[in-house]
Tab-separated table of C-alpha atoms and ligand atoms in Angstrom:
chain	number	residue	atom	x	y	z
A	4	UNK	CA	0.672	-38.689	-11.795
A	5	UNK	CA	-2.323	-37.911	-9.969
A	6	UNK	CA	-1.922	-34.010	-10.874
A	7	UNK	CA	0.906	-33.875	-8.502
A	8	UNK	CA	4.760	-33.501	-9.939
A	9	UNK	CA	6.551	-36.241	-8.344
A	10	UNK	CA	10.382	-35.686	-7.687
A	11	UNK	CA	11.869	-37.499	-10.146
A	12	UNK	CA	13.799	-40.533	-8.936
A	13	UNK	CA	16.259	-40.396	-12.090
A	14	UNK	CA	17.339	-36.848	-11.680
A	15	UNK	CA	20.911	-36.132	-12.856
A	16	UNK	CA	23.251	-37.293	-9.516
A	17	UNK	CA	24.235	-33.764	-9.727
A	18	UNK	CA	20.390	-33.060	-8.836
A	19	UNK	CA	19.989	-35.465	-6.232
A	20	UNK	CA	23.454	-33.849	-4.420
A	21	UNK	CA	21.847	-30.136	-4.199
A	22	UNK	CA	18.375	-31.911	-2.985
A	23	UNK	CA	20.280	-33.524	-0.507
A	24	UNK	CA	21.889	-30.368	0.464
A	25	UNK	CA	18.806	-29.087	0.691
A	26	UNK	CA	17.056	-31.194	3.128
A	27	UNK	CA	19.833	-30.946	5.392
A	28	UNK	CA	19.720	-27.508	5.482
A	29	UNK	CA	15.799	-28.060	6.362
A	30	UNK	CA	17.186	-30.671	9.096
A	31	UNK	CA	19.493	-27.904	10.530
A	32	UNK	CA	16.852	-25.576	10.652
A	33	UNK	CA	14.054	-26.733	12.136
A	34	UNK	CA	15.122	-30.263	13.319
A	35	UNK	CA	17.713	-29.361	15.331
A	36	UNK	CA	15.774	-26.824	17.397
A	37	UNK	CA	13.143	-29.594	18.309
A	38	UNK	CA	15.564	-31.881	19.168
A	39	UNK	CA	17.769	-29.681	21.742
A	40	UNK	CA	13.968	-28.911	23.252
A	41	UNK	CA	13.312	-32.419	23.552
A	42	UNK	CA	16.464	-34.361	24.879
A	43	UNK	CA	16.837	-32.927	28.063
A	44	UNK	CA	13.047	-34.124	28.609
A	45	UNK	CA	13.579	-37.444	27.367
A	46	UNK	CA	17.021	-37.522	29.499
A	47	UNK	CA	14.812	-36.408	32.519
A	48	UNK	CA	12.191	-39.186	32.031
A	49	UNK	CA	15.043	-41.625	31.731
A	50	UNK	CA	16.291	-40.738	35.111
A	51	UNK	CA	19.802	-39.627	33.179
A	52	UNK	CA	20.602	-36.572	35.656
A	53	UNK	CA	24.059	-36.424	35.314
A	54	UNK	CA	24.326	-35.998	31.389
A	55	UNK	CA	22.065	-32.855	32.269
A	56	UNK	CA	23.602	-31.711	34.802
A	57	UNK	CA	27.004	-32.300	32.733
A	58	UNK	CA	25.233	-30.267	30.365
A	59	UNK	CA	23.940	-27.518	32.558
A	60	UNK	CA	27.995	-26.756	33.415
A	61	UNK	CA	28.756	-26.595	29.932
A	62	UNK	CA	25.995	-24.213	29.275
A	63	UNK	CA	26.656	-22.068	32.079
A	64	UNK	CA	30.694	-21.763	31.293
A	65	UNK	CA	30.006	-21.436	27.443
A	66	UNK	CA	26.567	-18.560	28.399
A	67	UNK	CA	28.734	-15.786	27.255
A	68	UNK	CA	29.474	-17.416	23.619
A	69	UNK	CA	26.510	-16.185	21.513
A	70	UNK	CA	27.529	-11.804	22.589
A	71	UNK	CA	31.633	-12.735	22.322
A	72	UNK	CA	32.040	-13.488	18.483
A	73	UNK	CA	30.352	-16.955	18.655
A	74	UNK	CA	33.459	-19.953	18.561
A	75	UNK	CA	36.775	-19.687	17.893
A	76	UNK	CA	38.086	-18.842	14.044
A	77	UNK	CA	39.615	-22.623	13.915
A	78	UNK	CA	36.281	-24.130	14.713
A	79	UNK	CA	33.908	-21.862	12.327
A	80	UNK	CA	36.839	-22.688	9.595
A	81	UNK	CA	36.263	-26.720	9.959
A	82	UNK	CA	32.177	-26.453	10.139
A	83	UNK	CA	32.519	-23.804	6.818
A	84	UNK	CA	34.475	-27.144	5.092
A	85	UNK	CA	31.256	-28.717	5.197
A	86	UNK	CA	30.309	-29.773	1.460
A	87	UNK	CA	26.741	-30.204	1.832
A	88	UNK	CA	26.088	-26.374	2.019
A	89	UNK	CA	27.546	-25.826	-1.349
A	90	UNK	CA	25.455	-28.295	-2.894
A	91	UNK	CA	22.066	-26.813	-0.836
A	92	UNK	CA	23.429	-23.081	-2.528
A	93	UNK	CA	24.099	-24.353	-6.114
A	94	UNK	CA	20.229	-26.209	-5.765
A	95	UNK	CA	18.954	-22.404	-6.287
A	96	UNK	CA	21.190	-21.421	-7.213
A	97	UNK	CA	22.790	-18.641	-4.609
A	98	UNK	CA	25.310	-16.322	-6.180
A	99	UNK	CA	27.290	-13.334	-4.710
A	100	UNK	CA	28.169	-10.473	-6.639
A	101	UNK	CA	30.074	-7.638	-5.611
A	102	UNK	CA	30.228	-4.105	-6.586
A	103	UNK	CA	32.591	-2.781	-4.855
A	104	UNK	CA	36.260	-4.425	-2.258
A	105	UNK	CA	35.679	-4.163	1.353
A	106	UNK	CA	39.342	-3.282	2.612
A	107	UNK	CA	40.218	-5.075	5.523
A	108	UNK	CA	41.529	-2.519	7.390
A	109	UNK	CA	38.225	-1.509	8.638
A	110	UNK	CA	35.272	-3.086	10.359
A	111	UNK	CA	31.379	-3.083	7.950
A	112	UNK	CA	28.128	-3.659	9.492
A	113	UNK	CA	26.282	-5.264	6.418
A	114	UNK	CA	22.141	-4.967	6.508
A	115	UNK	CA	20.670	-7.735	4.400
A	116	UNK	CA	17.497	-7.352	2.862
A	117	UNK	CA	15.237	-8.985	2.418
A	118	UNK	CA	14.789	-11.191	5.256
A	119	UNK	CA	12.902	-13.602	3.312
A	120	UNK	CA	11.148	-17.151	5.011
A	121	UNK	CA	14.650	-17.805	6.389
A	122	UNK	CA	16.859	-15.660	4.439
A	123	UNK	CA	18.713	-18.683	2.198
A	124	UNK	CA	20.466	-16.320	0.202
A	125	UNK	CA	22.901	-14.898	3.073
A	126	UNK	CA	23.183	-18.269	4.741
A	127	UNK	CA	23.762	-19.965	1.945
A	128	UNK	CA	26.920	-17.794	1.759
A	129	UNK	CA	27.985	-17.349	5.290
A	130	UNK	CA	27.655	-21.244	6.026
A	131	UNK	CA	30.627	-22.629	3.276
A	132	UNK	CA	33.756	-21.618	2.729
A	133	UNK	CA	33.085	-22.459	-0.992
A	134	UNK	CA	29.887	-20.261	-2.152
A	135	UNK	CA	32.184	-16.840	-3.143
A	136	UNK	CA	32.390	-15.046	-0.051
A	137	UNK	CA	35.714	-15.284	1.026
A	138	UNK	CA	36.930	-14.776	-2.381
A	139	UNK	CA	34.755	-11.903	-3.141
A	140	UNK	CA	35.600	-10.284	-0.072
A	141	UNK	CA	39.934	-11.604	1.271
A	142	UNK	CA	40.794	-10.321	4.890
A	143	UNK	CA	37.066	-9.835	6.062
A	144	UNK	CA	35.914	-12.036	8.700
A	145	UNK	CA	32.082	-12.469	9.192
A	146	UNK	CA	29.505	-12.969	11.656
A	147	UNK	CA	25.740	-13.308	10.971
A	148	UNK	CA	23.480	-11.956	13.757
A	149	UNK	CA	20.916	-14.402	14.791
A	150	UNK	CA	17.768	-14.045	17.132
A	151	UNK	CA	18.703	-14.805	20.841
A	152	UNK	CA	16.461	-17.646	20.904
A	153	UNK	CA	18.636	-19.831	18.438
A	154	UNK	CA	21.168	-20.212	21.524
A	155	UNK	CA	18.762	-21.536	24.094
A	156	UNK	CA	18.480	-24.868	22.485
A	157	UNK	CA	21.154	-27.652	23.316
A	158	UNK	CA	23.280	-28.667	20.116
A	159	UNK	CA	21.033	-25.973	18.038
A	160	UNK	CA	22.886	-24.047	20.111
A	161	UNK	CA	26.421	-25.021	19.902
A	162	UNK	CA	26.254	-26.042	16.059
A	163	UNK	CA	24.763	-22.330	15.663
A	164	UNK	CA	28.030	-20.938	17.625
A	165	UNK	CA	30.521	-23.053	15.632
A	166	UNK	CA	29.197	-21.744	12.473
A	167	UNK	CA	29.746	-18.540	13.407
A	168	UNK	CA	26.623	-16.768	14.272
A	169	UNK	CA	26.388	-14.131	16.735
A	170	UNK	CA	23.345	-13.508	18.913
A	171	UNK	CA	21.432	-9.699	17.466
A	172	UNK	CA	21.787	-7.546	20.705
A	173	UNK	CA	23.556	-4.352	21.034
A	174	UNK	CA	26.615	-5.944	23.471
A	175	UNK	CA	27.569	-8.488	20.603
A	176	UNK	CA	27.369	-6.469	17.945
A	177	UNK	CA	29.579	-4.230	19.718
A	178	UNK	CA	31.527	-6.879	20.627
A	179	UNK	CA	33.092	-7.839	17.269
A	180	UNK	CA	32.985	-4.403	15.360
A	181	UNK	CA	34.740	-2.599	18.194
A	182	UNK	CA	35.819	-4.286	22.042
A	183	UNK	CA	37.641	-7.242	20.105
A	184	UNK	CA	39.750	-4.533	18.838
A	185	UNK	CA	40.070	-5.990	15.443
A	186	UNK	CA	40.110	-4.900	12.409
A	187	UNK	CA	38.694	-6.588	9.123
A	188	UNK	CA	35.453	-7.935	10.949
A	189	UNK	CA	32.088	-7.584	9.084
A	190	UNK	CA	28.401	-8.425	10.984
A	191	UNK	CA	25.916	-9.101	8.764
A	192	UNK	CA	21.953	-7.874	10.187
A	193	UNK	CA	19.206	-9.279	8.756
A	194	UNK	CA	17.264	-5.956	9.609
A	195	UNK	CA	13.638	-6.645	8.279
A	196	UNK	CA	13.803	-9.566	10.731
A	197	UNK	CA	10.734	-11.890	11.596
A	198	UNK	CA	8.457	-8.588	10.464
A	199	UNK	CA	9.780	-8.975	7.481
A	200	UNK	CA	9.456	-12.449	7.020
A	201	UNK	CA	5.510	-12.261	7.045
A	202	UNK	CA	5.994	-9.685	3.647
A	203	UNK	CA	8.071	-12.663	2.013
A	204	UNK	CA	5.706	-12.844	-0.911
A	205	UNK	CA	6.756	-13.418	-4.441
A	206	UNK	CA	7.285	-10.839	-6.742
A	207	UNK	CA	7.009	-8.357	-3.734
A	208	UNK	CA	10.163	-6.135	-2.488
A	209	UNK	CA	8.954	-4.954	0.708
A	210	UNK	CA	11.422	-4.114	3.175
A	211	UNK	CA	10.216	-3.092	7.364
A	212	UNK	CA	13.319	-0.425	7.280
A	213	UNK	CA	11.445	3.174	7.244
A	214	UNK	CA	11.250	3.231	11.368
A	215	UNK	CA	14.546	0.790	11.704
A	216	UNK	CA	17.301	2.756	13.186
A	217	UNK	CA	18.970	1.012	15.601
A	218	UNK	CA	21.528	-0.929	13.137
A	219	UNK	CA	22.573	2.638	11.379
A	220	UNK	CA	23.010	3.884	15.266
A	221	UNK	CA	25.266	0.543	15.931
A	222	UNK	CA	27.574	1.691	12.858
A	223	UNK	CA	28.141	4.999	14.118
A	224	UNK	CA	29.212	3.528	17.700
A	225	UNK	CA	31.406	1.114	16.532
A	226	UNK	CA	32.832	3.261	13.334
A	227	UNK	CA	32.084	0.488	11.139
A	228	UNK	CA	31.210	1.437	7.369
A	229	UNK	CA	27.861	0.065	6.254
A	230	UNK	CA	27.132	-1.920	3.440
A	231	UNK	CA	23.857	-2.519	1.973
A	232	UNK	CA	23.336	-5.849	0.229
A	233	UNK	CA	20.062	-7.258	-1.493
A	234	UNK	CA	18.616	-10.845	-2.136
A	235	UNK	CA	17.338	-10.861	-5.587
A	236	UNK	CA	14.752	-13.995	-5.667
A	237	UNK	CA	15.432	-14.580	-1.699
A	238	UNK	CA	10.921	-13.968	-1.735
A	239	UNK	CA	10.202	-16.221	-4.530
A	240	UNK	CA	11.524	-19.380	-3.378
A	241	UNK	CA	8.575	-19.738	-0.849
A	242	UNK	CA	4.743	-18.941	-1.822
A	243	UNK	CA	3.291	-17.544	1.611
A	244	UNK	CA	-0.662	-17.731	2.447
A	245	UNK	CA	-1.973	-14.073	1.957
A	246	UNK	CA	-1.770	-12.290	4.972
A	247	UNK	CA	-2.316	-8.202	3.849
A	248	UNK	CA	-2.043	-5.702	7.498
A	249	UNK	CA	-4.737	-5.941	9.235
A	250	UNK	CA	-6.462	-9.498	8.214
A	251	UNK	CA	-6.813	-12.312	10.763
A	252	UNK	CA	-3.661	-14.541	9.809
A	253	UNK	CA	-1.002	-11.211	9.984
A	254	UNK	CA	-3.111	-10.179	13.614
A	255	UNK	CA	-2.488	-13.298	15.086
A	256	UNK	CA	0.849	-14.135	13.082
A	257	UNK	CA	2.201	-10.235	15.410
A	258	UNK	CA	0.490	-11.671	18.505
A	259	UNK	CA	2.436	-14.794	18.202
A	260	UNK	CA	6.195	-12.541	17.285
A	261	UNK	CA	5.195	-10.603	20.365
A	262	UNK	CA	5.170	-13.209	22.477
A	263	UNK	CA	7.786	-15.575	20.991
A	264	UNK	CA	9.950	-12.911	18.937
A	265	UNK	CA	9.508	-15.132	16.326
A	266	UNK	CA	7.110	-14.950	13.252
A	267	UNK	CA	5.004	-17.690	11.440
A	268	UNK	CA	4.273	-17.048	8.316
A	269	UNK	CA	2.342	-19.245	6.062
A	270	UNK	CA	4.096	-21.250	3.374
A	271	UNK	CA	4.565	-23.717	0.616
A	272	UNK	CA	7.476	-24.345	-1.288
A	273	UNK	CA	8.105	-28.262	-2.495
A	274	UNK	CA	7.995	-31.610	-0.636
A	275	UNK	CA	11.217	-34.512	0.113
A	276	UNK	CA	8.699	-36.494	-1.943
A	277	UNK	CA	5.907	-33.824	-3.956
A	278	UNK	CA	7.494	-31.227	-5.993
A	279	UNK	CA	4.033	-29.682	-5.730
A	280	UNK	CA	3.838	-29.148	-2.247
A	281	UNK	CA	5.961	-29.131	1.046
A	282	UNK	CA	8.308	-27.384	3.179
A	283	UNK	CA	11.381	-26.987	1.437
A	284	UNK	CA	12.174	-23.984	-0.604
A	285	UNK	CA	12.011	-24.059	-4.304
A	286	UNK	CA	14.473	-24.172	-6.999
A	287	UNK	CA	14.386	-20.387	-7.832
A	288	UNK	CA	18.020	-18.817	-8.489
A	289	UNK	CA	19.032	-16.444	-5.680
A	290	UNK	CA	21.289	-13.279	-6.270
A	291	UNK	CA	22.973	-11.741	-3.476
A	292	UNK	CA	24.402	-8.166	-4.503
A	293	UNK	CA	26.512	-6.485	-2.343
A	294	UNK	CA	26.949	-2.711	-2.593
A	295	UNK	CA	29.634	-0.262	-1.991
A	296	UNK	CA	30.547	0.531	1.619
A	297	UNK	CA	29.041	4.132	3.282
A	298	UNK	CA	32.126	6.073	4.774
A	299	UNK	CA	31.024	6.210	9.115
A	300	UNK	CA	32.880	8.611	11.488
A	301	UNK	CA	32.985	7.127	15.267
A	302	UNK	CA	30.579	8.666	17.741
A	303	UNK	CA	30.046	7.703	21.177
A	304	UNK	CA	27.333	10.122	21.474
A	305	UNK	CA	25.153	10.609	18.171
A	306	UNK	CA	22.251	12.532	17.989
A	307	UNK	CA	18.773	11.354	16.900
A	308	UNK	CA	19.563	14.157	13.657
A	309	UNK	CA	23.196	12.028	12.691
A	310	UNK	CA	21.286	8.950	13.143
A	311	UNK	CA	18.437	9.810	10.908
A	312	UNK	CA	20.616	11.667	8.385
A	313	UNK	CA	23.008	8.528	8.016
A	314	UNK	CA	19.819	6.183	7.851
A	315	UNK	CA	18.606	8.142	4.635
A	316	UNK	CA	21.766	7.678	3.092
A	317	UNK	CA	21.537	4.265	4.073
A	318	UNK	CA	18.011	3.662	2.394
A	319	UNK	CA	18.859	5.865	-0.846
A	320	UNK	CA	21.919	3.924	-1.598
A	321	UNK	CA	20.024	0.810	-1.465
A	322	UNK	CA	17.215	1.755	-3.269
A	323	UNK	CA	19.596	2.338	-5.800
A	324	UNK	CA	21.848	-0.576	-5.566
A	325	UNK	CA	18.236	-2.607	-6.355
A	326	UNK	CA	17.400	0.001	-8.961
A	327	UNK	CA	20.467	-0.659	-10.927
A	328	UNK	CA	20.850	-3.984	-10.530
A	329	UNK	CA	17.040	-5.299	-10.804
A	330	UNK	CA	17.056	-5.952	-14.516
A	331	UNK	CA	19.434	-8.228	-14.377
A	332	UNK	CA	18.405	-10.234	-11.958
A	333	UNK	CA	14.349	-10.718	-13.409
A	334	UNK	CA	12.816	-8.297	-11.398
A	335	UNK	CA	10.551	-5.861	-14.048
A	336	UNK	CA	11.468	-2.378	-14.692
A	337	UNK	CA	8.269	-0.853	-12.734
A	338	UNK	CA	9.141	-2.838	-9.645
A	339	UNK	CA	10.063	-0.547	-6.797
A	340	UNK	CA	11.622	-1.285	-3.767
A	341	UNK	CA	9.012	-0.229	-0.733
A	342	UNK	CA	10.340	0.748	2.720
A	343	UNK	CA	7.305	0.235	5.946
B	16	LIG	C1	1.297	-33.203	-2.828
B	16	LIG	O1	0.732	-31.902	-2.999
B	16	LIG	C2	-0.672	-31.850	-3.224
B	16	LIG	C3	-1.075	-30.419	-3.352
B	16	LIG	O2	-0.579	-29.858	-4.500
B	16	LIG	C4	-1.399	-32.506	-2.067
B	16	LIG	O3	-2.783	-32.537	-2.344
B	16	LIG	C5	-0.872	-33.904	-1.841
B	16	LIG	O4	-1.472	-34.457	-0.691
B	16	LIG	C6	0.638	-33.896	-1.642
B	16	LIG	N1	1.141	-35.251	-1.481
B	16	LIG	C7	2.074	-35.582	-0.604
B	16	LIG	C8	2.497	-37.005	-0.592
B	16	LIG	O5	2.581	-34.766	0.128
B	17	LIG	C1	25.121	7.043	-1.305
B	17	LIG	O1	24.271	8.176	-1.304
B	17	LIG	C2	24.932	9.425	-1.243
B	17	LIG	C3	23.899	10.534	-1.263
B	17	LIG	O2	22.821	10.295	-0.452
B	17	LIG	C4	25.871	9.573	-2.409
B	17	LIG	O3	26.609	10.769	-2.264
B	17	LIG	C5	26.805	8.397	-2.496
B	17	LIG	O4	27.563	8.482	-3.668
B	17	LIG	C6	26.030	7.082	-2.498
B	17	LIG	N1	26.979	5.999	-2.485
B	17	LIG	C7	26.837	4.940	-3.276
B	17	LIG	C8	27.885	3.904	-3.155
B	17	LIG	O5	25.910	4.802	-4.038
């Protein structure tokens, strides 16, 4: 109607379930945030001082949260139970395959690439205790790193914590993968980060990893193994508004990350009502691949050299974890993965 494709009101209830799914996910997103920002205004124009200040002592007890492992096991568990994400991954769908067991005798720091618009793939996973991960990988505990400005939000904040993620600074990371003094624990970095976001295009496998150390430095403190795992499809369920180096949108798109650390790229997927147009990703089947874990020896003290050395490792074993598996997963045989 009207050159538009309408959703179609008598999709299969199946359908309807992993839309649903989907806009919640949207609603946890970017809802949530605005929300937290806005309630303590509206509680301050409403005179309603003492649910901020009740607040305010909750915040400042619960500060260290986001750098000590995020909420307790028992809490992630119940928020993992949560049905709705399994229905948002099997919209894509969102698959995990593995290539190789992560023995939980050790600790991993996973890199996930690519970052994507807001990388559904490894949320998808990390967010339900019913999308593979558990089962692909028994005894190994995650914890997504998140940017430090997902915790200053109230209830953003706290449903962010109870789900697990971590904030992306040095102290937590080295919280969970070696002061807890556990074994079995995996982080998960979404390296490319906001950067990466703004090279989300479809068909495109650009990864910002050539001058990104600092995670392959991380490993080596903590001893942790790293695993590389790709997203195949994680770029093509957004289109994004050209922005090439160096043009106007991408110039002021980096002023804005400077100043806000985070990144706004330009995009379209499909509407709640418009399947031709909107915010919400579209249905475009997402494989996660996870590869096999890279032996690290402990090292207070690394030099720039071990560093560098391991981080070539690090980039040739997932150049050809995506070589091998790209075929099967749509991308064309002269597609090559491209480190900036
Ligand atoms: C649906 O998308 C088209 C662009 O493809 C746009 O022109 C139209 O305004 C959208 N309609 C709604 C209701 O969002
Ligand atoms: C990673 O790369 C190194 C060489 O750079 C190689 O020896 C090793 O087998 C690779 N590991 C995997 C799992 O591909």
């Amino acid at each position: 109607m009207m050159g538009i494709e309408w959703n179609d009101i008598h999709a299969s209830p199946e359908r309807k379930r992993q839309f649903f799914g989907v806009v919640y996910f949207f609603v946890l997103t970017f809802v949530t945030g605005i929300i937290g920002l806005f309630l303590p205004i509206y509680w301050i124009l409403n005179g309603n001082w003492y649910l901020l200040l009740a607040y305010a002592a909750w915040y400042y007890y619960d500060r260290k949260s986001p750098k000590r492992g995020a909420y307790r096991q028992s809490i992630v568990a119940i928020v993992r139970r949560n049905p709705m994400v399994k229905w948002f991954a099997e919209y894509f769908p969102v698959r995990i395959h593995k290539t190789a067991d992560l023995p939980p005798d050790r600790n991993y720091l996973i890199g996930s690439h690519p970052h994507g618009i807001i990388g559904l793939g490894i949320n998808a996973l990390f967010l339900s205790d019913k999308t593979g991960l558990d089962e692909s990988f028994p005894g190994i505990r995650f914890n997504v790193c998140t940017l430090p400005v997902n915790f200053y939000s109230m209830l953003r904040r706290e449903f962010v914590l109870a789900s697990g993620y971590i904030d992306s600074s040095r102290e937590s990371i080295e919280y969970v993968l070696r002061d807890s003094g556990e074994k079995g624990r995996a982080v998960v970095i979404v390296v490319g980060g906001a950067e990466e976001a703004l090279e989300a295009h479809p068909g495109k496998h650009i990864l910002t990893l050539k001058n990104r150390r600092g995670f392959v430095r991380e490993a080596i403190l903590t001893g942790s193994n790293l695993v590389p795992a790709y997203s195949f499809g994680e770029n093509d369920a957004y289109d994004q508004m050209e922005n090439p180096p160096g043009s106007k949108l991408r110039k002021f798109q980096e002023f804005m990350k400077h100043y806000t650390t985070m990144s706004p790229p330009v995009i379209s997927g499909r509407g709640f009502f418009n399947r031709t147009f909107g915010s919400l990703p579209k249905r475009s089947r997402i494989d996660v691949v996870f590869g096999a874990p890279i032996e690290v020896q402990m090292n207070d003290n690394p030099t720039k050299e071990e560093i560098a050395a391991l981080h070539e490792v690090y980039l040739g074993n997932l150049t050809q974890l995506f070589e091998t598996n790209k075929e099967k997963f749509g991308v064309p045989k002269e597609t090559k993965l491209q480190f900036v």
